[in-house]
Amino acid sequence: MRRRLRPLILFWRGVILLVQDNQRFLHFLGQIEGLATRLLAIGMLIVVIVAIVDLGRILATELFSPPLGQFSLELVKIFGLFLNVLVALEILENITAYLKTHVSSQIVELVIVTSLIAIARKLIILDISQPDTVAKLLGLAIAILALSASYWIVRRLNYRRRL
């Protein structure tokens, strides 16, 4: 009975030592965070590849179906697909930047830029024939102004820190 409990006792001793020592615990958390970030990067890479393949398939279908050389989809929808790939690439860049550096101000700057791209995508593909278009445009304008001001502030602070 005692031999069976020995691995369990050793495990809990290790856990107690890990929790009691701040440096060990922070190192352990850093390893878990790094693993999670790598898994997110792999997942986002798969999303980017699938999005590019899907975009290529849609473009090929559109170009080679009658009437040849013309799009049956609205051009705005095709632009939206391209911008989806760009947003996914920006998110992947955010994840890889997090892996490279843990400087939060640089990561915040990237996240703001990614948000601006996502809002620009929404603005480009906005259907102006819908009745609530004015409200959506107003909301997007406020979001763009807020993100632009945030980007300007963060960029300025980052520039000052680099000097």
PDB file of C-alpha atoms in Angstrom, residues 73-147:
ATOM      1  CA  LEU A  73     -20.312  37.447 -56.686  1.00  0.00           C
ATOM      2  CA  GLU A  74     -20.320  41.067 -55.700  1.00  0.00           C
ATOM      3  CA  LEU A  75     -16.816  42.473 -55.731  1.00  0.00           C
ATOM      4  CA  VAL A  76     -17.316  43.691 -52.165  1.00  0.00           C
ATOM      5  CA  LYS A  77     -17.720  40.083 -50.976  1.00  0.00           C
ATOM      6  CA  ILE A  78     -14.475  39.096 -52.699  1.00  0.00           C
ATOM      7  CA  PHE A  79     -12.705  42.036 -51.040  1.00  0.00           C
ATOM      8  CA  GLY A  80     -14.147  40.842 -47.737  1.00  0.00           C
ATOM      9  CA  LEU A  81     -12.591  37.407 -48.262  1.00  0.00           C
ATOM     10  CA  PHE A  82      -9.195  38.971 -48.947  1.00  0.00           C
ATOM     11  CA  LEU A  83      -9.503  41.145 -45.863  1.00  0.00           C
ATOM     12  CA  ASN A  84     -10.444  38.092 -43.770  1.00  0.00           C
ATOM     13  CA  VAL A  85      -7.094  36.556 -44.732  1.00  0.00           C
ATOM     14  CA  LEU A  86      -5.313  39.811 -43.863  1.00  0.00           C
ATOM     15  CA  VAL A  87      -6.968  39.982 -40.442  1.00  0.00           C
ATOM     16  CA  ALA A  88      -6.026  36.347 -39.779  1.00  0.00           C
ATOM     17  CA  LEU A  89      -2.426  37.135 -40.776  1.00  0.00           C
ATOM     18  CA  GLU A  90      -2.408  40.116 -38.427  1.00  0.00           C
ATOM     19  CA  ILE A  91      -3.638  37.944 -35.568  1.00  0.00           C
ATOM     20  CA  LEU A  92      -0.900  35.421 -36.365  1.00  0.00           C
ATOM     21  CA  GLU A  93       1.614  38.283 -36.303  1.00  0.00           C
ATOM     22  CA  ASN A  94       0.284  39.320 -32.873  1.00  0.00           C
ATOM     23  CA  ILE A  95       0.795  35.800 -31.565  1.00  0.00           C
ATOM     24  CA  THR A  96       4.323  35.531 -32.969  1.00  0.00           C
ATOM     25  CA  ALA A  97       5.192  38.977 -31.599  1.00  0.00           C
ATOM     26  CA  TYR A  98       4.045  37.766 -28.209  1.00  0.00           C
ATOM     27  CA  LEU A  99       6.369  34.763 -28.559  1.00  0.00           C
ATOM     28  CA  LYS A 100       9.298  36.997 -29.564  1.00  0.00           C
ATOM     29  CA  THR A 101       8.860  39.692 -26.956  1.00  0.00           C
ATOM     30  CA  HIS A 102       6.766  40.157 -23.887  1.00  0.00           C
ATOM     31  CA  VAL A 103       6.836  43.957 -24.162  1.00  0.00           C
ATOM     32  CA  SER A 104       3.169  44.706 -23.646  1.00  0.00           C
ATOM     33  CA  SER A 105       3.268  48.176 -25.195  1.00  0.00           C
ATOM     34  CA  GLN A 106       4.421  46.752 -28.544  1.00  0.00           C
ATOM     35  CA  ILE A 107       1.790  44.023 -28.398  1.00  0.00           C
ATOM     36  CA  VAL A 108      -0.907  46.602 -27.590  1.00  0.00           C
ATOM     37  CA  GLU A 109       0.166  48.570 -30.652  1.00  0.00           C
ATOM     38  CA  LEU A 110      -0.202  45.477 -32.858  1.00  0.00           C
ATOM     39  CA  VAL A 111      -3.600  44.647 -31.397  1.00  0.00           C
ATOM     40  CA  ILE A 112      -4.852  48.176 -32.085  1.00  0.00           C
ATOM     41  CA  VAL A 113      -3.629  47.978 -35.694  1.00  0.00           C
ATOM     42  CA  THR A 114      -5.344  44.593 -36.092  1.00  0.00           C
ATOM     43  CA  SER A 115      -8.558  46.072 -34.711  1.00  0.00           C
ATOM     44  CA  LEU A 116      -8.356  48.968 -37.163  1.00  0.00           C
ATOM     45  CA  ILE A 117      -7.928  46.520 -40.051  1.00  0.00           C
ATOM     46  CA  ALA A 118     -10.921  44.491 -38.851  1.00  0.00           C
ATOM     47  CA  ILE A 119     -13.081  47.610 -38.621  1.00  0.00           C
ATOM     48  CA  ALA A 120     -11.912  48.779 -42.051  1.00  0.00           C
ATOM     49  CA  ARG A 121     -12.920  45.357 -43.386  1.00  0.00           C
ATOM     50  CA  LYS A 122     -16.359  45.791 -41.835  1.00  0.00           C
ATOM     51  CA  LEU A 123     -16.621  49.261 -43.367  1.00  0.00           C
ATOM     52  CA  ILE A 124     -15.627  48.019 -46.831  1.00  0.00           C
ATOM     53  CA  ILE A 125     -18.149  45.167 -46.882  1.00  0.00           C
ATOM     54  CA  LEU A 126     -20.961  47.166 -45.246  1.00  0.00           C
ATOM     55  CA  ASP A 127     -24.238  46.692 -47.093  1.00  0.00           C
ATOM     56  CA  ILE A 128     -25.581  50.205 -47.630  1.00  0.00           C
ATOM     57  CA  SER A 129     -29.004  48.922 -48.680  1.00  0.00           C
ATOM     58  CA  GLN A 130     -29.838  47.835 -45.118  1.00  0.00           C
ATOM     59  CA  PRO A 131     -32.080  50.134 -43.034  1.00  0.00           C
ATOM     60  CA  ASP A 132     -29.676  50.339 -40.066  1.00  0.00           C
ATOM     61  CA  THR A 133     -26.676  51.422 -42.158  1.00  0.00           C
ATOM     62  CA  VAL A 134     -26.500  54.918 -40.656  1.00  0.00           C
ATOM     63  CA  ALA A 135     -26.312  53.558 -37.114  1.00  0.00           C
ATOM     64  CA  LYS A 136     -23.629  51.053 -38.156  1.00  0.00           C
ATOM     65  CA  LEU A 137     -21.634  53.770 -39.916  1.00  0.00           C
ATOM     66  CA  LEU A 138     -21.828  55.962 -36.818  1.00  0.00           C
ATOM     67  CA  GLY A 139     -20.673  53.097 -34.604  1.00  0.00           C
ATOM     68  CA  LEU A 140     -17.806  52.248 -36.949  1.00  0.00           C
ATOM     69  CA  ALA A 141     -16.773  55.908 -37.106  1.00  0.00           C
ATOM     70  CA  ILE A 142     -16.673  56.148 -33.305  1.00  0.00           C
ATOM     71  CA  ALA A 143     -14.673  52.914 -33.099  1.00  0.00           C
ATOM     72  CA  ILE A 144     -12.210  54.128 -35.737  1.00  0.00           C
ATOM     73  CA  LEU A 145     -11.746  57.452 -33.951  1.00  0.00           C
ATOM     74  CA  ALA A 146     -11.222  55.765 -30.577  1.00  0.00           C
ATOM     75  CA  LEU A 147      -8.778  53.209 -31.975  1.00  0.00           C
TER      76      LEU A 147
END
